[in-house]
CSV table of C-alpha atoms in Angstrom, one decimal:
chain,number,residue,atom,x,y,z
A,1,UNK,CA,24.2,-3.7,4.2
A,2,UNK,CA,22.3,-7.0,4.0
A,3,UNK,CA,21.9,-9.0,6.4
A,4,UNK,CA,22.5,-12.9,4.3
A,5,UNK,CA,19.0,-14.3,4.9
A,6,UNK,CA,18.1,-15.6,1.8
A,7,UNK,CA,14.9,-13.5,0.1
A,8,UNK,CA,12.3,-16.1,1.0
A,9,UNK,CA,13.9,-15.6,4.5
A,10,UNK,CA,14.0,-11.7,4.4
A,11,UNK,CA,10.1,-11.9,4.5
A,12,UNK,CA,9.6,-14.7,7.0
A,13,UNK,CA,11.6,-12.7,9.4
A,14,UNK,CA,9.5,-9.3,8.7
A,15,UNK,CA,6.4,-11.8,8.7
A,16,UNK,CA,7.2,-12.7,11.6
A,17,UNK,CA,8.0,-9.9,13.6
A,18,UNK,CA,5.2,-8.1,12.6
A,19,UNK,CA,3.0,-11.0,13.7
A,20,UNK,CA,4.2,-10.4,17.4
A,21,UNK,CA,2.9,-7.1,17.1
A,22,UNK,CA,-0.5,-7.7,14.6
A,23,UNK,CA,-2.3,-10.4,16.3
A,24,UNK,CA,-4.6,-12.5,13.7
A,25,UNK,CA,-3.4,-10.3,10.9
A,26,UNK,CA,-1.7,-13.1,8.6
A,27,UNK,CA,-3.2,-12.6,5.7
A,28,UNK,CA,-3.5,-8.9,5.5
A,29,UNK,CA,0.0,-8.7,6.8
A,30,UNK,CA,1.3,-10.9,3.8
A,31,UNK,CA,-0.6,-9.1,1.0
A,32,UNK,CA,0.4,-5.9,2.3
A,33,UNK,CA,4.2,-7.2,2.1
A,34,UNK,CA,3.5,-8.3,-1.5
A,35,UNK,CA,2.9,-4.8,-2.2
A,36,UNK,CA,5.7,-3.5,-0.2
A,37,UNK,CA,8.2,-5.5,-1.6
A,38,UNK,CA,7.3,-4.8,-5.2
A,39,UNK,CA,7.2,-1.4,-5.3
A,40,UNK,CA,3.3,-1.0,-4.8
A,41,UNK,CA,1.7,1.1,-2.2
A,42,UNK,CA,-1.8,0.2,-0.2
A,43,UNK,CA,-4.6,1.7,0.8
A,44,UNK,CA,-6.5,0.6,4.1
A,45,UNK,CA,-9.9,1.7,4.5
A,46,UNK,CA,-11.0,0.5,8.5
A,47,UNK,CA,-12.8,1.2,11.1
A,48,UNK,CA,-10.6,3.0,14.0
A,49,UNK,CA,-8.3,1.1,16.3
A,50,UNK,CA,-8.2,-2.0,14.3
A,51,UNK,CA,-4.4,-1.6,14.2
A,52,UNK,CA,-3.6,0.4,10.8
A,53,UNK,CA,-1.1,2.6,12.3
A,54,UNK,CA,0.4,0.1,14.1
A,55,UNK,CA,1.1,-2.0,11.3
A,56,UNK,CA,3.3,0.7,9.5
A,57,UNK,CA,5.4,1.0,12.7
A,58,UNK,CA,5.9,-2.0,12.5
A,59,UNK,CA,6.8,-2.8,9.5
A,60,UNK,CA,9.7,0.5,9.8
A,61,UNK,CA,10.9,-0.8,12.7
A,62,UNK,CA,11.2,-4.3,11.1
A,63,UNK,CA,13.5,-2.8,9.0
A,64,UNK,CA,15.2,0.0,10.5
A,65,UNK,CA,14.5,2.6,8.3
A,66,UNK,CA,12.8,6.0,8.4
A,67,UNK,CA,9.2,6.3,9.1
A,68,UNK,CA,6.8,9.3,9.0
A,69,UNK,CA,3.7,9.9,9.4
A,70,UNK,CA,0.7,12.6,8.1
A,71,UNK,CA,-2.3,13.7,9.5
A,72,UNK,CA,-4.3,14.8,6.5
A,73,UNK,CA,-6.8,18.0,7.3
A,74,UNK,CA,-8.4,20.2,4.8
A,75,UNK,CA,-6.4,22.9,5.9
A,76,UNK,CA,-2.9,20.9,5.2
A,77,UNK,CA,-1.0,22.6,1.9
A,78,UNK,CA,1.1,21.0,-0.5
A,79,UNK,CA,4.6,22.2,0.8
A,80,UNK,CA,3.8,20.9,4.0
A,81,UNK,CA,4.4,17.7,2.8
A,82,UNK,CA,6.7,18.1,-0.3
A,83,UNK,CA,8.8,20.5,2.0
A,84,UNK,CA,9.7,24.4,1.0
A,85,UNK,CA,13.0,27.2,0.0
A,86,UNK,CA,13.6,28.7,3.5
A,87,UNK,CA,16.2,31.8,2.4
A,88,UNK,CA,19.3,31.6,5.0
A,89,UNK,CA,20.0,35.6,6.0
A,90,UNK,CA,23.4,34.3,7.0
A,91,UNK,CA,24.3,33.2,3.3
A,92,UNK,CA,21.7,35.4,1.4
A,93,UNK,CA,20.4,31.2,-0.4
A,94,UNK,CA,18.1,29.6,-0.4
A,95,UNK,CA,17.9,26.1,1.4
A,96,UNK,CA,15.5,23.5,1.2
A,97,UNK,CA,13.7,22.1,3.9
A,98,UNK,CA,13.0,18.4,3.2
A,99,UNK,CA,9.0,17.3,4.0
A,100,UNK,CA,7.4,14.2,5.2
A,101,UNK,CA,7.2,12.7,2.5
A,102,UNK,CA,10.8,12.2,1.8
A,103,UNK,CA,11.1,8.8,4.0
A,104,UNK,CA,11.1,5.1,3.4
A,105,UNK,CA,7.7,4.2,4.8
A,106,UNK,CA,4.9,6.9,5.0
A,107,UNK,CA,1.8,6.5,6.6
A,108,UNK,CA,-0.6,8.9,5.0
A,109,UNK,CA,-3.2,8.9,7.8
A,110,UNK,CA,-7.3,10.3,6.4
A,111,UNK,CA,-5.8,10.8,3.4
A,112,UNK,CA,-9.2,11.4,2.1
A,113,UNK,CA,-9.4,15.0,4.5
A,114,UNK,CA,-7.0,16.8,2.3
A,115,UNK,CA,-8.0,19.3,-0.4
A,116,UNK,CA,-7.3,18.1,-3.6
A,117,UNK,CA,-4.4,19.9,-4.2
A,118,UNK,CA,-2.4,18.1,-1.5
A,119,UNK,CA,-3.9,14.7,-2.4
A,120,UNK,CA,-2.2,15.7,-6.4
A,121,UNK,CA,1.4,16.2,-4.8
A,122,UNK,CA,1.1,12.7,-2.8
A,123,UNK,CA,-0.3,11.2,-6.1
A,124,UNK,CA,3.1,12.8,-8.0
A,125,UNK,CA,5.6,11.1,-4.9
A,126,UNK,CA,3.6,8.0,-5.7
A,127,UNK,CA,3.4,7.7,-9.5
A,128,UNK,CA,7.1,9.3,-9.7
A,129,UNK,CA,9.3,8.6,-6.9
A,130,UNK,CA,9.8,12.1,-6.9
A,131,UNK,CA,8.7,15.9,-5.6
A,132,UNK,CA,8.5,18.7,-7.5
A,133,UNK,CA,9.3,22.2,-5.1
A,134,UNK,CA,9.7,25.4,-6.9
A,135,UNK,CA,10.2,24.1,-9.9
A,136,UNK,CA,12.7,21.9,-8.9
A,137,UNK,CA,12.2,17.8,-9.2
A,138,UNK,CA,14.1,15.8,-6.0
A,139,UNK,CA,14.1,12.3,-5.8
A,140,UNK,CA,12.2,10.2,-3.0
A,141,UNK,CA,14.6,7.3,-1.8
A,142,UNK,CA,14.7,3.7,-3.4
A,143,UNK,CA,12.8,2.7,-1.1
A,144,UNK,CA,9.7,4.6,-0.5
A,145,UNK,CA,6.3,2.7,0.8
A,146,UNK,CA,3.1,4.7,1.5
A,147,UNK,CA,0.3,3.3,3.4
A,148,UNK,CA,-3.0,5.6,2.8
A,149,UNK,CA,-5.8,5.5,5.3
A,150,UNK,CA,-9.6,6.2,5.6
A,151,UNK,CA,-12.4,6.1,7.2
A,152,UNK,CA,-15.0,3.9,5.7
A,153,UNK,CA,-18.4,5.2,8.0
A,154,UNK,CA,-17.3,9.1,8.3
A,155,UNK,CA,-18.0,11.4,5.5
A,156,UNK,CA,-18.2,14.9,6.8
A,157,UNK,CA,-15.4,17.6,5.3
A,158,UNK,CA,-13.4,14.4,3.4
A,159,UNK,CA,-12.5,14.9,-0.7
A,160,UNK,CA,-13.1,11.3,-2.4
A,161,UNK,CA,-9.8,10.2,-4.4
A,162,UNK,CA,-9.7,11.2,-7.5
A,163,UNK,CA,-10.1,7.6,-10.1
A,164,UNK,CA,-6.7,8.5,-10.8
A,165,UNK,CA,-5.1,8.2,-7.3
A,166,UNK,CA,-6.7,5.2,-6.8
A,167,UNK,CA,-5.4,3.6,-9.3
A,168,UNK,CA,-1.7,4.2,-8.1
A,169,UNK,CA,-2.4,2.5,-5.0
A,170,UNK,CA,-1.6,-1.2,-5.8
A,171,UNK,CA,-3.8,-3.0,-3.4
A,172,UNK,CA,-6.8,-2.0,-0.5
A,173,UNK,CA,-6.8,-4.3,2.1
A,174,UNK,CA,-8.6,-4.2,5.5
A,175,UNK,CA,-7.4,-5.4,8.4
A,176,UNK,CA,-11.0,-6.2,10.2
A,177,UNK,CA,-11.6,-7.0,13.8
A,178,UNK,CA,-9.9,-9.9,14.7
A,179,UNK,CA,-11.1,-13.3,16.4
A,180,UNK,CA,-12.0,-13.3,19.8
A,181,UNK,CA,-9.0,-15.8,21.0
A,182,UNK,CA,-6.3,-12.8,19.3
A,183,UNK,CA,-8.7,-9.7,20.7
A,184,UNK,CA,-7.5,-11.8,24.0
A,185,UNK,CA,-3.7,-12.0,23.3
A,186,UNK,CA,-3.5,-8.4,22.1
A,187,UNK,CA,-4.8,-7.7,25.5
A,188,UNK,CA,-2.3,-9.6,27.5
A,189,UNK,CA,0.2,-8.4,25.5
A,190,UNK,CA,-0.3,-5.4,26.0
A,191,UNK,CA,-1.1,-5.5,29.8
A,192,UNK,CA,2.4,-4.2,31.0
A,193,UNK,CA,3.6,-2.2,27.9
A,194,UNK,CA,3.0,-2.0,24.4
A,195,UNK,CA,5.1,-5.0,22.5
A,196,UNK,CA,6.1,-2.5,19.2
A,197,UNK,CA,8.6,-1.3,22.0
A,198,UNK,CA,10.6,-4.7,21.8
A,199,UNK,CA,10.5,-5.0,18.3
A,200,UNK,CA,13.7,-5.3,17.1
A,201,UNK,CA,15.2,-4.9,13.0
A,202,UNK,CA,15.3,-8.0,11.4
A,203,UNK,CA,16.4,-7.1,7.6
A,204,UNK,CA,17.5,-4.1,5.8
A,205,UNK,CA,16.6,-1.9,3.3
A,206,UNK,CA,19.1,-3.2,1.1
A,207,UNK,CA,17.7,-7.0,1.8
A,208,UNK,CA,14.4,-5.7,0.4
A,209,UNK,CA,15.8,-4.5,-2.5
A,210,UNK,CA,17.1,-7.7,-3.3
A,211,UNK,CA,13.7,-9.5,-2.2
A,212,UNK,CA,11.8,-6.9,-5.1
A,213,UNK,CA,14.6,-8.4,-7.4
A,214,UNK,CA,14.2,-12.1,-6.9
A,215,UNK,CA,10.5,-11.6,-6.9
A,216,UNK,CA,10.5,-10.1,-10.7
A,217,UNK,CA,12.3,-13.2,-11.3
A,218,UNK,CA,9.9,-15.6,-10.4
A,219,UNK,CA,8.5,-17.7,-13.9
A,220,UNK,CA,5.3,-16.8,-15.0
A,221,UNK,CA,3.4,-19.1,-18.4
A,222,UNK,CA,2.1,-17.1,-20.9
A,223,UNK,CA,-1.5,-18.9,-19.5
A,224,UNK,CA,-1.4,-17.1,-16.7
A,225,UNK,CA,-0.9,-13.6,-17.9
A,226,UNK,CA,-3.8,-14.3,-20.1
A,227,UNK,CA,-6.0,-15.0,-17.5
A,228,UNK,CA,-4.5,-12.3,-15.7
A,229,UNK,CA,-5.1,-10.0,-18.3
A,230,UNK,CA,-8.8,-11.7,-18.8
A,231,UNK,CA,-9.7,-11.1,-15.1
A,232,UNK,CA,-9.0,-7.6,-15.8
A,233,UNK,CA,-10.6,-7.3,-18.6
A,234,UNK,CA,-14.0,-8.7,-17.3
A,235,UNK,CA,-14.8,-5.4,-15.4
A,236,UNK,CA,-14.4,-3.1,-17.8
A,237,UNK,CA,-17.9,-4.6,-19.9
A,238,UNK,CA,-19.5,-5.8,-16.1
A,239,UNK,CA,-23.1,-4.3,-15.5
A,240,UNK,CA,-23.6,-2.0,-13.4
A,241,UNK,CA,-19.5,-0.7,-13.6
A,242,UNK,CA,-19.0,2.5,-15.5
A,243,UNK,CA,-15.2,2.4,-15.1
A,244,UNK,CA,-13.0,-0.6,-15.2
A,245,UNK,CA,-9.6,-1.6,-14.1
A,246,UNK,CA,-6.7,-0.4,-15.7
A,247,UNK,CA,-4.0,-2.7,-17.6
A,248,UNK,CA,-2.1,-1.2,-14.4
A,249,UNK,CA,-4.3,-3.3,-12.4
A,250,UNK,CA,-2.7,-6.2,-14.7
A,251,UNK,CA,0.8,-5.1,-13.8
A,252,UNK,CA,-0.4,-5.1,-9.8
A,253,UNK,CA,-1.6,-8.6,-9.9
A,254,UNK,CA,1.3,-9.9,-12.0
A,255,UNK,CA,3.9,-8.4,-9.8
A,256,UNK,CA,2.1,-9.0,-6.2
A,257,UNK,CA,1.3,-12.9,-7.3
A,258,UNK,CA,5.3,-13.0,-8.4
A,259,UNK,CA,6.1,-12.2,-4.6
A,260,UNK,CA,3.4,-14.4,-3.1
A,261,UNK,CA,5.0,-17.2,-4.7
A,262,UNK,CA,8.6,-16.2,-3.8
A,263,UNK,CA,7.0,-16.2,0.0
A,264,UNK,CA,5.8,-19.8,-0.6
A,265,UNK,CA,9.4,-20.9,-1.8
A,266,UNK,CA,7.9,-21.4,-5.3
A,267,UNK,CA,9.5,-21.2,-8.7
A,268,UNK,CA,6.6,-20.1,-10.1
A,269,UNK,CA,3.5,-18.6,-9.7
A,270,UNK,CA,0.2,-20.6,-9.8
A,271,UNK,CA,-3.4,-19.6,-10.5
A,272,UNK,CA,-4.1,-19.7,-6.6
A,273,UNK,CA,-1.3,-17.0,-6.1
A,274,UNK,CA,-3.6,-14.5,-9.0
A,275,UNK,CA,-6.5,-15.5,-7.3
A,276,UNK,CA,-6.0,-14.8,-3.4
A,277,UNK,CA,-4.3,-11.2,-5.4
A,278,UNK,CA,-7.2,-10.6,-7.7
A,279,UNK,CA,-10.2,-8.8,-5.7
A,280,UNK,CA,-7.7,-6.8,-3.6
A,281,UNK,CA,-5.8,-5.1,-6.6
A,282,UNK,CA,-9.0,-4.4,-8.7
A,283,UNK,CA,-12.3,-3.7,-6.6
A,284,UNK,CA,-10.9,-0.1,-5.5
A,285,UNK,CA,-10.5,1.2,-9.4
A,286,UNK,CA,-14.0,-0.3,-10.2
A,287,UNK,CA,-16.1,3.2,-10.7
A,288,UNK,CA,-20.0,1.8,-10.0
A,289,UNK,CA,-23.0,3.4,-11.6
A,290,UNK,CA,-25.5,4.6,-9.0
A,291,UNK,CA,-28.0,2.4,-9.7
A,292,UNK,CA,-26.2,-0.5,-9.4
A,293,UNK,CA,-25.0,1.3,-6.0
A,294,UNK,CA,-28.3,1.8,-4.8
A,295,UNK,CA,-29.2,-1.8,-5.5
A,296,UNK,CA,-26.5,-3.0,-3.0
A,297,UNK,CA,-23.9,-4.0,-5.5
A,298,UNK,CA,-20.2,-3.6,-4.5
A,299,UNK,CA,-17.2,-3.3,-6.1
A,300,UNK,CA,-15.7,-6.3,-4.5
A,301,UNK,CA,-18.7,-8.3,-5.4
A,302,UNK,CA,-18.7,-7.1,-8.7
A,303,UNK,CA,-15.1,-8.4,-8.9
A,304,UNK,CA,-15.8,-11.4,-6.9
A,305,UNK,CA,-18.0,-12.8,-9.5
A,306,UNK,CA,-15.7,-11.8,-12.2
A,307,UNK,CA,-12.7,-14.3,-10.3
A,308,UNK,CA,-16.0,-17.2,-10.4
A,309,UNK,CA,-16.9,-16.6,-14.3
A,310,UNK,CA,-13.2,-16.2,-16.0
A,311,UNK,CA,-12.0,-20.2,-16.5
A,312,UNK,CA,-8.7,-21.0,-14.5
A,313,UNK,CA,-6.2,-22.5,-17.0
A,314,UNK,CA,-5.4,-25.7,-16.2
């Protein structure tokens, strides 16, 4: 059921129901939608209490739909996320128990405490909308979001994603502490109660679905895919980068700057839309070497730069 809004309304209305919840979170909040909307899932790598769990509450709750959420420890298996075959006595069958993961919006909390293993059977939900449990593939819904958190300054008993994973996530974004003036709302607003309690659905699943659809609609010139696909291409022969984005990175950027314009009520996207896109969806697949590490280079500088040297088209 939809609820009319038109799609550039769907997202101001999510926009702006999250925003009476994230205080001086606009820009975050609006990557993190382009992801959402397209299919992509994020990654946020903070500092505690800066509001990441929060902000997929929110975002559920926006939307009435089902949300879930996982602590990762190293001790946390596979099938207690994928779910597990429970036999029945009563009927002698077998009868499956659905995990976690099988939701709309998933908030995969330290996902970088889990064993390897488990991290592999997130990565398969995430690549392929599905779950595989004893030998038996089931579907995630249409629908199916994850935001990922970690710990940026705590690295005791954590496993590092695997290249691979991070490349499935379509965006990291941090959410930062927030200016001085919001610090101050959040804590009025929270002086009586916490405000996520009075947050109320404002679209529908089905309203998103038709939001992804207008957004792979949106023109794009064979310019900008070039310089898209330029962009990309720059980090893969950058000093001091042994890996380089993926041409998935290209698809990421293509698709998230198609629904940053549909949020600006534009026909089409422009080079500003690839560039506010650009660092986002490519610093966390850059692999540095440790030299360059040890001399204080970044992967967000290193793509950065990149964004200065490739030429906009005009």
């Amino acid at each position: 059921m939809t609820t009319g809004l038109s799609p550039r309304d769907v997202y101001l209305a999510i926009a702006n129901n999250i925003g009476t919840v994230m205080k001086g979170q606009a820009g975050p909040t609006r990557r993190m939608l382009a992801a959402f909307v397209v299919g992509g899932h994020v990654l946020l790598e903070d500092f505690p209490g800066t509001g990441k769990t929060t902000l997929a509450k929110v975002l559920a709750r926006s939307l009435n739909v089902e949300f879930k959420r996982i602590q990762f420890t190293p001790d946390l298996l596979p099938s207690d996320i994928t779910g597990v075959s429970m036999f029945d006595q009563r009927d002698r069958q077998f009868h499956f128990q659905p995990g976690p993961i099988i939701t709309n919006v998933l908030l995969a909390d330290e996902i970088n405490r889990a064993s390897p293993r488990t991290q592999s059977a997130l990565l398969e939900a995430m690549a392929e909308g599905q779950v595989s449990v004893d030998g038996e593939r089931r579907m995630l819904p249409e629908l199916f979001f994850v935001i990922a958190t970690q710990n940026p300054v705590e690295f005791r008993g954590t496993y590092p994603l695997p290249e691979a994973q991070m490349d499935r996530f379509a965006m990291q974004l941090e959410l930062g502490y927030v200016a001085p003036a919001d610090e101050v709302a959040i804590l009025t607003a929270q002086a009586q109660n916490h405000p996520l309690e009075h947050v109320a659905p404002c679209a529908s699943a089905a309203d998103v679905l038709r939001l992804r659809d207008a957004a792979q609609h949106v023109r794009l010139s064979e310019e900008l895919k070039r310089y898209i696909v330029d962009v990309v291409a720059g980090t893969r022969g950058a000093p001091g980068v042994q890996l380089g984005a993926s041409p998935r990175a290209s698809l990421a950027i293509m698709k998230t700057a198609q629904a940053l314009a549909l949020f600006d009520g534009s026909e089409f996207v422009t080079p500003d839309h690839i560039r506010e896109i650009a660092v986002p969806v490519i610093a966390h697949r850059l692999v540095l070497d440790p030299q360059a590490k040890f001399a204080g280079t970044t992967a967000r500088t290193v793509a950065e730069d990149i964004l200065k040297r490739v030429p906009v088209p005009v």
